Amino acid sequence: MTTYKPLRVQSYPKLGEKVTQDTIYWKNYKTAVQIKEFGAVTKIDFSPLSPYNYAVTASTRIHVYGQYSQEPIKTFSRFKVPAYCGTYRDDGKLLVSGCEDGVVRLFDIDGKGILRQLSGHTKAVHLTDFTSDKYRILSGSDDYTTRLWDIANSTQLLSYSEHTDYVRCGTTSKLNPDLFVTGSYDHTIKVFDARTDSSVMTMDHGQPVESVLLFPSGGLLVSAGGRYVKVWDMLKGGQELVSLRNHHKTVTSLCLSSSGHRLLSGSLDRHVKVYSTTTYKVVHSFDYAASILSLALAPEDKVIVVGMTNGVLNVRHKKQAEDKVEAASKKRRRPAYRFFVKGKDYMPKQPHIRVKSPEVTVAVMQELNRRGTLKSALAGRDEKNLTMLLSFLIRHIVDPRFAPVLVNVADMILDIYILVAGQSAVIDKQFVKLQELIEKEIDYQEELVEVLGMMDTLFATMTAKKEAAAPERKPNGPVDGQEPSVTMEMA
């Protein structure tokens, strides 16, 4: 008797998305936690100081959550109309917000009441932010104006009326306390200097601007509006560097990773795209259940928080090293006695190798064919077994990895069972489906052959043109077909 030789299963390249370092990094988050708010979540802002709580603006309330809390640890509800753009100051002690009634409100994080109410806008205020010196507030409104306020005296310092439509977004420079940027529905992004009476730079985004983001260095500006995300070079007078169109619907929010190497954008198409700030290529994507209105990343990228139109707050926490250690300790724990006797009388079902590992099934068929016993193995099957065989063929016969083997198997099945055709409606239906699938694949192959012929013709034409455009030169002599030039020197 010969020794047993295991079946050699051919290894095939795995199909699917390419696994990169970004894929590993951005998939290293726990299952999302869903928190229901009172309305659409229009703004999320993290406190710059530990423990990095975040403020969520939704409807007529601003809720402050801890990183791991599912209930608000503080609520600001002194609003009779919807609030907008709840934003922390750099020291994490104050919070400013706009409102539908046009009043800018300033809150103490540790207090309960309103510290300041700044009145002057005549329509809803959708933009609020602090300057980097911490003593002034920037606001932008649907009355087309942008204003700068003094916190100590509750007075208006400056007002700009250069936009011709709603001012819906903006940001201040972290390096220069006098520099700030605004975006408007008039398709423009304007850069202002508080020391001048007018804007110092204007860029045309081409779509209503929903969000703007200034890099920490101040050299690059990112704008979002329509389906486009655009990057501008501030040091070159607002020159457009790149225009990204990776979303299918309006892009509503932008944020930057803690390292500054990744840019995130959220859209109404229910996706968050992650871009490399070096190549501006999409390196990862998140899918959500509803349209996205707001997006924020915690320091060190520990938490991703997304606010949606259905009022749901989606929170993903990064897996910590402690979680991995705990999981490893659970794996090392020895099982109890009942684990060994559990199910001792149970007869397990055979694993679905044909579904999860089709290469194993194909390898068995190939080996049977090599031994000349494949036709015998396929014959004598009842309706149930034949149905499983045909289902496997329908699923994998057009796969280029398995087609050479499975086409032969399909021919054998047709030869064996052609005489019993018409006796089972299920089998007949599968035969018809298999026929349609093969005919469709043949049509695809014929179209591909035609395309290859066209491409060969184009390449041949291009090669001929290049050869004609580069005539041969003789060594130390003139070009063929041209008279030698004569140079005369005057003594």
Coordinates of N, CA and C in Angstrom, one line a residue, residues 254-467:
L254 N -15.2 69.2 7.4 CA -13.8 68.8 7.3 C -13.1 68.7 8.6
C255 N -12.1 67.9 8.8 CA -11.3 67.9 10.0 C -9.9 67.3 9.6
L256 N -9.0 67.6 10.5 CA -7.6 67.1 10.3 C -7.2 66.2 11.4
S257 N -6.4 65.2 11.0 CA -5.9 64.2 12.0 C -4.9 65.0 12.9
S258 N -4.6 64.4 14.1 CA -3.7 65.0 15.1 C -2.3 65.2 14.5
S259 N -1.9 64.3 13.6 CA -0.5 64.5 13.0 C -0.5 65.5 11.9
G260 N -1.7 65.8 11.3 CA -1.7 66.7 10.2 C -1.5 66.0 8.9
H261 N -1.3 64.6 8.9 CA -0.9 63.9 7.7 C -2.2 63.3 7.0
R262 N -3.3 63.4 7.6 CA -4.6 62.9 7.0 C -5.7 64.0 7.1
L263 N -6.4 64.1 6.1 CA -7.6 65.0 6.0 C -8.8 64.2 5.9
L264 N -9.9 64.5 6.7 CA -11.1 63.8 6.6 C -12.2 64.7 6.1
S265 N -13.1 64.2 5.3 CA -14.3 65.0 4.8 C -15.5 64.1 5.0
G266 N -16.6 64.8 5.5 CA -17.9 64.1 5.6 C -18.9 64.7 4.6
S267 N -19.8 63.9 4.2 CA -20.7 64.3 3.1 C -22.2 63.8 3.3
L268 N -23.1 64.4 2.5 CA -24.4 63.9 2.5 C -24.6 62.6 1.9
D269 N -23.6 62.1 1.2 CA -23.6 60.7 0.6 C -23.4 59.6 1.6
R270 N -23.3 60.0 2.9 CA -23.2 59.0 4.0 C -21.8 58.4 4.1
H271 N -20.8 59.1 3.6 CA -19.4 58.6 3.6 C -18.5 59.6 4.3
V272 N -17.5 59.1 5.0 CA -16.3 59.9 5.4 C -15.1 59.4 4.7
K273 N -14.4 60.3 3.9 CA -13.2 60.0 3.2 C -12.0 60.4 3.9
V274 N -11.0 59.6 3.9 CA -9.7 60.0 4.5 C -8.7 60.2 3.4
Y275 N -8.1 61.4 3.4 CA -7.1 61.7 2.3 C -5.7 61.8 2.9
S276 N -4.7 61.4 2.1 CA -3.3 61.7 2.5 C -3.0 63.1 2.1
T277 N -2.4 63.9 3.0 CA -2.1 65.3 2.7 C -0.8 65.5 1.9
T278 N -0.2 64.3 1.6 CA 0.9 64.3 0.7 C 0.6 64.1 -0.7
T279 N -0.3 63.1 -1.0 CA -0.7 62.8 -2.4 C -2.1 63.2 -2.7
Y280 N -2.9 63.5 -1.6 CA -4.3 63.9 -1.8 C -5.1 62.7 -2.4
K281 N -4.7 61.5 -2.2 CA -5.5 60.3 -2.6 C -6.3 59.8 -1.4
V282 N -7.4 59.2 -1.7 CA -8.2 58.6 -0.7 C -7.5 57.3 -0.2
V283 N -7.3 57.2 1.1 CA -6.6 56.1 1.7 C -7.5 55.2 2.5
H284 N -8.7 55.7 2.8 CA -9.7 54.9 3.6 C -11.0 55.6 3.5
S285 N -12.1 54.9 3.8 CA -13.4 55.4 3.8 C -14.3 54.7 4.8
F286 N -15.1 55.6 5.5 CA -16.1 55.0 6.5 C -17.5 55.2 5.9
D287 N -18.4 54.2 6.2 CA -19.8 54.3 5.7 C -20.7 54.5 7.0
Y288 N -21.7 55.3 6.8 CA -22.6 55.6 7.9 C -24.1 55.4 7.4
A289 N -25.0 55.4 8.3 CA -26.4 55.1 8.0 C -27.2 56.2 7.5
A290 N -26.7 57.5 7.7 CA -27.5 58.6 7.3 C -26.5 59.7 6.8
S291 N -27.1 60.8 6.2 CA -26.3 61.9 5.7 C -25.5 62.6 6.8
I292 N -24.3 62.9 6.6 CA -23.4 63.5 7.6 C -23.4 65.0 7.5
L293 N -23.6 65.7 8.7 CA -23.5 67.1 8.8 C -22.3 67.6 9.5
S294 N -21.7 66.8 10.4 CA -20.6 67.3 11.2 C -19.7 66.1 11.5
L295 N -18.4 66.5 11.8 CA -17.4 65.5 11.9 C -16.3 66.1 12.8
A296 N -15.7 65.3 13.7 CA -14.6 65.7 14.6 C -13.8 64.6 15.0
L297 N -12.5 64.8 15.2 CA -11.5 63.8 15.7 C -10.9 64.3 17.0
A298 N -10.8 63.4 17.9 CA -10.2 63.8 19.2 C -8.7 63.8 19.1
P299 N -8.0 64.5 20.0 CA -6.6 64.5 20.0 C -6.0 63.1 20.0
E300 N -4.9 62.9 19.2 CA -4.3 61.6 19.0 C -5.2 60.6 18.3
D301 N -6.3 61.1 17.7 CA -7.2 60.3 16.9 C -7.9 59.2 17.7
K302 N -8.1 59.4 19.0 CA -8.6 58.4 19.9 C -10.1 58.2 19.7
V303 N -10.8 59.2 19.2 CA -12.3 59.1 19.0 C -12.6 59.8 17.7
I304 N -13.5 59.1 16.9 CA -14.1 59.8 15.8 C -15.6 59.9 16.1
V305 N -16.1 61.2 16.0 CA -17.5 61.5 16.3 C -18.1 62.1 15.0
V306 N -19.2 61.5 14.6 CA -19.9 62.0 13.4 C -21.4 62.3 13.8
G307 N -21.8 63.5 13.3 CA -23.2 63.9 13.6 C -24.0 63.8 12.3
M308 N -25.2 63.2 12.3 CA -26.0 63.0 11.1 C -27.3 63.7 11.1
T309 N -28.0 63.7 9.9 CA -29.2 64.5 9.8 C -30.4 63.9 10.6
N310 N -30.3 62.6 10.9 CA -31.4 61.9 11.6 C -31.2 62.1 13.1
G311 N -30.3 63.0 13.6 CA -30.1 63.2 15.0 C -29.3 62.2 15.7
V312 N -28.7 61.3 15.0 CA -27.9 60.3 15.7 C -26.4 60.7 15.7
L313 N -25.8 60.5 16.9 CA -24.4 60.8 17.1 C -23.6 59.5 17.1
N314 N -22.7 59.3 16.1 CA -22.0 58.1 16.0 C -20.6 58.2 16.6
V315 N -20.2 57.5 17.6 CA -19.0 57.6 18.3 C -18.2 56.3 18.2
R316 N -16.9 56.4 17.6 CA -16.0 55.3 17.5 C -14.8 55.5 18.4
H317 N -14.5 54.6 19.2 CA -13.3 54.7 20.1 C -12.2 53.8 19.5
K318 N -11.0 54.3 19.6 CA -9.8 53.6 19.1 C -9.5 52.5 20.2
K319 N -9.1 51.3 19.6 CA -8.8 50.2 20.5 C -7.4 50.5 21.2
Q320 N -7.4 50.4 22.5 CA -6.3 50.7 23.3 C -5.4 49.4 23.6
A321 N -4.2 49.6 24.0 CA -3.3 48.5 24.2 C -3.8 47.6 25.3
E322 N -4.6 48.2 26.3 CA -5.1 47.4 27.4 C -6.2 46.4 26.9
D323 N -6.9 46.9 25.9 CA -8.0 46.0 25.3 C -7.3 44.8 24.7
K324 N -6.2 45.0 24.0 CA -5.5 43.8 23.4 C -4.9 42.9 24.4
V325 N -4.4 43.5 25.5 CA -3.8 42.6 26.6 C -4.9 41.8 27.2
E326 N -6.1 42.5 27.4 CA -7.2 41.7 28.0 C -7.7 40.6 27.1
A327 N -7.8 40.9 25.8 CA -8.2 39.9 24.9 C -7.3 38.7 24.9
A328 N -6.0 39.0 24.9 CA -4.9 38.0 24.9 C -5.0 37.1 26.2
S329 N -5.3 37.8 27.3 CA -5.4 37.0 28.6 C -6.6 36.1 28.6
K330 N -7.7 36.5 27.9 CA -8.9 35.7 27.8 C -8.6 34.5 27.0
K331 N -7.7 34.7 26.0 CA -7.4 33.5 25.1 C -6.5 32.5 25.8
R332 N -5.7 33.0 26.7 CA -4.7 32.1 27.5 C -5.4 31.4 28.6
R333 N -6.6 31.8 29.0 CA -7.3 31.2 30.1 C -7.7 29.8 29.8
R334 N -7.4 28.8 30.7 CA -7.7 27.4 30.5 C -9.2 27.2 30.6
P335 N -9.8 26.4 29.7 CA -11.2 26.2 29.7 C -11.6 25.3 30.9
A336 N -12.8 25.4 31.3 CA -13.3 24.6 32.5 C -13.7 23.2 32.0
Y337 N -13.9 22.3 32.9 CA -14.2 20.9 32.6 C -15.4 20.7 31.7
R338 N -16.4 21.6 32.0 CA -17.7 21.5 31.2 C -17.5 21.8 29.7
F339 N -16.4 22.5 29.4 CA -16.1 22.8 28.0 C -15.8 21.5 27.3
F340 N -15.1 20.6 27.9 CA -14.6 19.3 27.3 C -15.7 18.3 27.1
V341 N -16.7 18.4 28.0 CA -17.8 17.4 27.9 C -19.0 18.0 27.1
K342 N -19.0 19.3 26.9 CA -20.1 19.9 26.2 C -20.2 19.3 24.8
G343 N -21.4 18.9 24.4 CA -21.7 18.4 23.1 C -21.0 17.1 22.7
K344 N -20.7 16.3 23.7 CA -19.9 15.0 23.4 C -20.7 14.1 22.5
D345 N -22.1 14.2 22.6 CA -22.9 13.3 21.8 C -23.4 13.9 20.5
Y346 N -22.9 15.2 20.2 CA -23.4 15.9 19.1 C -22.5 15.6 17.8
M347 N -23.2 15.3 16.7 CA -22.5 15.0 15.5 C -22.4 16.3 14.6
P348 N -21.3 16.8 14.5 CA -21.2 18.1 13.8 C -21.5 17.9 12.3
K349 N -22.0 19.0 11.7 CA -22.2 19.0 10.2 C -20.9 19.2 9.5
Q350 N -20.9 18.8 8.3 CA -19.7 19.0 7.5 C -19.5 20.5 7.2
P351 N -18.3 21.1 7.2 CA -18.2 22.5 6.9 C -18.5 22.8 5.5
H352 N -18.9 24.0 5.2 CA -19.3 24.4 3.9 C -18.0 24.8 3.1
I353 N -17.2 23.8 2.8 CA -15.9 24.1 2.1 C -16.2 24.7 0.7
R354 N -17.3 24.2 0.1 CA -17.5 24.6 -1.3 C -18.0 26.1 -1.4
V355 N -18.4 26.6 -0.2 CA -18.9 28.0 -0.2 C -17.7 28.9 0.2
K356 N -17.1 28.6 1.3 CA -16.0 29.4 1.9 C -14.7 29.2 1.2
S357 N -14.4 28.0 0.7 CA -13.1 27.7 0.1 C -13.3 27.0 -1.2
P358 N -13.8 27.7 -2.2 CA -14.0 27.1 -3.5 C -12.8 26.5 -4.2
E359 N -11.6 27.0 -3.8 CA -10.4 26.5 -4.4 C -10.1 25.0 -4.0
V360 N -10.6 24.6 -2.8 CA -10.5 23.2 -2.3 C -11.4 22.3 -3.2
T361 N -12.6 22.7 -3.4 CA -13.5 21.9 -4.3 C -13.0 21.8 -5.7
V362 N -12.4 22.9 -6.2 CA -11.9 22.9 -7.6 C -10.7 22.0 -7.6
A363 N -9.8 22.0 -6.6 CA -8.7 21.1 -6.5 C -9.1 19.6 -6.5
V364 N -10.1 19.3 -5.8 CA -10.6 17.9 -5.7 C -11.1 17.5 -7.1
M365 N -11.8 18.4 -7.8 CA -12.3 18.1 -9.2 C -11.1 17.9 -10.1
Q366 N -10.1 18.7 -10.0 CA -8.9 18.6 -10.9 C -8.2 17.3 -10.6
E367 N -8.1 16.9 -9.4 CA -7.4 15.7 -9.1 C -8.2 14.4 -9.6
L368 N -9.5 14.5 -9.4 CA -10.3 13.4 -9.9 C -10.2 13.3 -11.5
N369 N -10.2 14.4 -12.1 CA -10.0 14.5 -13.6 C -8.7 13.9 -14.0
R370 N -7.6 14.2 -13.2 CA -6.3 13.7 -13.5 C -6.3 12.2 -13.4
R371 N -7.0 11.6 -12.5 CA -7.1 10.2 -12.3 C -8.0 9.5 -13.2
G372 N -8.8 10.3 -14.0 CA -9.8 9.7 -14.9 C -11.1 9.2 -14.3
T373 N -11.4 9.7 -13.0 CA -12.6 9.2 -12.3 C -13.6 10.3 -12.1
L374 N -13.4 11.5 -12.7 CA -14.3 12.6 -12.5 C -15.7 12.3 -13.0
K375 N -15.8 11.7 -14.2 CA -17.1 11.4 -14.7 C -17.9 10.5 -13.9
S376 N -17.2 9.5 -13.3 CA -17.9 8.6 -12.4 C -18.4 9.2 -11.1
A377 N -17.6 10.2 -10.6 CA -17.9 10.9 -9.4 C -19.1 11.8 -9.6
L378 N -19.3 12.4 -10.8 CA -20.4 13.3 -11.1 C -21.7 12.5 -11.4
A379 N -21.6 11.3 -11.8 CA -22.8 10.5 -12.2 C -23.6 10.0 -11.0
G380 N -24.8 9.6 -11.2 CA -25.6 8.9 -10.2 C -26.1 9.8 -9.1
R381 N -26.3 11.1 -9.3 CA -26.6 12.0 -8.2 C -28.1 12.3 -8.3
D382 N -28.7 12.5 -7.1 CA -30.1 12.9 -7.1 C -30.3 14.4 -7.3
E383 N -31.6 14.8 -7.2 CA -31.9 16.2 -7.5 C -31.2 17.2 -6.5
K384 N -31.1 16.8 -5.2 CA -30.5 17.7 -4.3 C -29.0 17.9 -4.5
N385 N -28.3 16.8 -4.7 CA -26.8 16.8 -5.0 C -26.5 17.5 -6.3
L386 N -27.3 17.2 -7.3 CA -27.1 17.9 -8.6 C -27.3 19.4 -8.5
T387 N -28.3 19.8 -7.7 CA -28.6 21.2 -7.5 C -27.4 21.9 -6.9
M388 N -26.7 21.2 -5.9 CA -25.6 21.8 -5.2 C -24.4 22.0 -6.2
L389 N -24.2 21.0 -7.1 CA -23.2 21.0 -8.1 C -23.4 22.2 -9.1
L390 N -24.6 22.3 -9.6 CA -25.0 23.4 -10.5 C -24.8 24.8 -9.9
S391 N -25.2 24.9 -8.6 CA -25.1 26.2 -7.9 C -23.6 26.6 -7.8
F392 N -22.8 25.6 -7.5 CA -21.4 25.9 -7.4 C -20.8 26.3 -8.8
L393 N -21.3 25.7 -9.9 CA -20.8 26.1 -11.2 C -21.3 27.5 -11.5
I394 N -22.6 27.8 -11.2 CA -23.1 29.1 -11.5 C -22.3 30.2 -10.8
R395 N -21.9 29.9 -9.5 CA -21.2 30.9 -8.7 C -19.8 31.1 -9.2
H396 N -19.1 30.1 -9.7 CA -17.7 30.2 -9.9 C -17.2 30.0 -11.3
I397 N -18.1 29.6 -12.3 CA -17.5 29.2 -13.6 C -16.9 30.4 -14.4
V398 N -17.4 31.6 -14.1 CA -16.8 32.7 -14.8 C -15.6 33.3 -14.1
D399 N -15.2 32.8 -12.9 CA -14.0 33.2 -12.2 C -12.8 32.7 -13.0
P400 N -11.9 33.7 -13.4 CA -10.8 33.3 -14.2 C -9.9 32.2 -13.5
R401 N -9.9 32.2 -12.2 CA -9.0 31.3 -11.5 C -9.5 29.8 -11.7
F402 N -10.9 29.6 -11.8 CA -11.4 28.3 -11.8 C -12.0 27.9 -13.1
A403 N -12.1 28.8 -14.1 CA -12.8 28.5 -15.3 C -12.2 27.3 -16.1
P404 N -10.9 27.1 -16.2 CA -10.4 26.0 -17.0 C -10.9 24.6 -16.5
V405 N -11.0 24.5 -15.2 CA -11.5 23.2 -14.6 C -13.0 23.1 -14.7
L406 N -13.7 24.2 -14.3 CA -15.2 24.1 -14.2 C -15.9 24.0 -15.5
V407 N -15.2 24.6 -16.6 CA -15.9 24.4 -17.9 C -15.9 22.9 -18.3
N408 N -14.8 22.2 -18.0 CA -14.8 20.8 -18.3 C -15.8 20.0 -17.4
V409 N -16.0 20.4 -16.2 CA -17.0 19.8 -15.3 C -18.4 20.0 -15.9
A410 N -18.6 21.3 -16.3 CA -20.0 21.6 -16.9 C -20.2 20.7 -18.1
D411 N -19.3 20.5 -19.0 CA -19.4 19.7 -20.2 C -19.8 18.2 -19.7
M412 N -19.1 17.7 -18.7 CA -19.4 16.3 -18.3 C -20.8 16.2 -17.7
I413 N -21.2 17.2 -16.9 CA -22.6 17.2 -16.3 C -23.6 17.2 -17.4
L414 N -23.4 18.0 -18.4 CA -24.4 18.1 -19.5 C -24.5 16.7 -20.3
D415 N -23.3 16.1 -20.5 CA -23.3 14.8 -21.2 C -24.0 13.7 -20.4
I416 N -23.8 13.8 -19.0 CA -24.4 12.7 -18.2 C -25.9 12.9 -18.0
Y417 N -26.4 14.1 -17.8 CA -27.7 14.4 -17.4 C -28.6 14.9 -18.5
I418 N -28.2 15.0 -19.7 CA -29.0 15.5 -20.8 C -30.2 14.7 -21.1
L419 N -30.1 13.4 -20.8 CA -31.2 12.5 -21.1 C -32.3 12.6 -20.1
V420 N -32.1 13.2 -18.9 CA -33.1 13.3 -17.9 C -33.6 14.8 -17.8
A421 N -33.2 15.6 -18.8 CA -33.7 17.0 -18.8 C -35.2 17.1 -18.9
G422 N -35.8 18.0 -18.2 CA -37.3 18.2 -18.3 C -38.0 17.4 -17.2
Q423 N -37.3 16.6 -16.3 CA -38.0 15.9 -15.3 C -38.0 16.7 -14.0
S424 N -37.2 17.7 -13.9 CA -37.1 18.5 -12.6 C -37.1 20.0 -13.0
A425 N -38.1 20.8 -12.5 CA -38.2 22.2 -12.9 C -37.0 23.0 -12.3
V426 N -36.5 22.5 -11.1 CA -35.4 23.2 -10.4 C -34.1 23.0 -11.2
I427 N -33.9 21.8 -11.6 CA -32.7 21.5 -12.4 C -32.7 22.2 -13.8
D428 N -33.9 22.2 -14.4 CA -34.0 22.9 -15.7 C -33.7 24.4 -15.6
K429 N -34.2 25.0 -14.5 CA -34.0 26.4 -14.3 C -32.5 26.7 -14.1
Q430 N -31.8 25.8 -13.4 CA -30.4 26.1 -13.2 C -29.6 25.9 -14.5
F431 N -30.0 24.9 -15.3 CA -29.3 24.8 -16.6 C -29.5 26.0 -17.4
V432 N -30.7 26.6 -17.4 CA -30.9 27.8 -18.2 C -30.1 28.9 -17.7
K433 N -30.0 29.0 -16.4 CA -29.3 30.1 -15.7 C -27.8 30.0 -16.1
L434 N -27.3 28.7 -16.1 CA -25.9 28.5 -16.4 C -25.6 28.8 -17.9
Q435 N -26.6 28.5 -18.7 CA -26.4 28.9 -20.2 C -26.4 30.4 -20.4
E436 N -27.3 31.1 -19.7 CA -27.3 32.6 -19.9 C -26.0 33.2 -19.3
L437 N -25.5 32.6 -18.2 CA -24.3 33.1 -17.6 C -23.1 33.0 -18.6
I438 N -23.0 31.8 -19.2 CA -21.9 31.5 -20.1 C -22.0 32.4 -21.4
E439 N -23.2 32.5 -21.9 CA -23.4 33.4 -23.1 C -23.0 34.8 -22.8
K440 N -23.4 35.3 -21.6 CA -23.0 36.7 -21.2 C -21.5 36.8 -21.1
E441 N -20.8 35.8 -20.5 CA -19.4 35.9 -20.4 C -18.7 35.8 -21.8
I442 N -19.3 35.1 -22.7 CA -18.7 35.0 -24.1 C -18.8 36.4 -24.7
D443 N -20.0 37.1 -24.5 CA -20.2 38.4 -25.1 C -19.1 39.4 -24.5
Y444 N -18.9 39.3 -23.2 CA -17.9 40.1 -22.6 C -16.5 39.9 -23.2
Q445 N -16.2 38.6 -23.4 CA -14.9 38.2 -24.0 C -14.7 38.8 -25.4
E446 N -15.8 38.7 -26.2 CA -15.7 39.2 -27.6 C -15.5 40.7 -27.6
E447 N -16.2 41.4 -26.7 CA -16.0 42.9 -26.6 C -14.6 43.2 -26.2
L448 N -14.1 42.4 -25.2 CA -12.7 42.7 -24.8 C -11.7 42.5 -25.9
V449 N -11.9 41.4 -26.8 CA -11.1 41.2 -27.9 C -11.1 42.4 -28.9
E450 N -12.3 42.9 -29.1 CA -12.4 44.1 -30.0 C -11.7 45.3 -29.4
V451 N -11.8 45.5 -28.1 CA -11.1 46.6 -27.5 C -9.6 46.4 -27.6
L452 N -9.1 45.2 -27.4 CA -7.7 44.9 -27.5 C -7.2 45.2 -29.0
G453 N -8.0 44.8 -30.0 CA -7.7 45.1 -31.3 C -7.6 46.6 -31.6
M454 N -8.5 47.4 -31.1 CA -8.4 48.9 -31.2 C -7.2 49.4 -30.6
M455 N -6.9 48.9 -29.4 CA -5.7 49.4 -28.7 C -4.4 49.1 -29.4
D456 N -4.3 47.9 -30.0 CA -3.1 47.5 -30.8 C -3.0 48.4 -32.0
T457 N -4.1 48.7 -32.6 CA -4.0 49.6 -33.8 C -3.5 51.0 -33.4
L458 N -4.0 51.5 -32.3 CA -3.6 52.8 -31.8 C -2.1 52.8 -31.4
F459 N -1.7 51.8 -30.7 CA -0.3 51.7 -30.3 C 0.6 51.6 -31.6
A460 N 0.2 50.8 -32.6 CA 1.0 50.7 -33.8 C 1.1 52.0 -34.5
T461 N 0.0 52.8 -34.6 CA 0.0 54.1 -35.2 C 0.9 55.1 -34.5
M462 N 0.8 55.1 -33.2 CA 1.7 56.0 -32.4 C 3.2 55.7 -32.6
T463 N 3.5 54.4 -32.7 CA 4.9 54.0 -32.9 C 5.4 54.4 -34.2
A464 N 4.5 54.2 -35.3 CA 4.9 54.7 -36.6 C 5.1 56.2 -36.7
K465 N 4.3 56.9 -36.0 CA 4.5 58.4 -36.0 C 5.8 58.8 -35.4
K466 N 6.1 58.1 -34.2 CA 7.3 58.5 -33.5 C 8.5 58.2 -34.4
E467 N 8.5 57.0 -35.1 CA 9.6 56.7 -36.0 C 9.8 57.7 -37.1

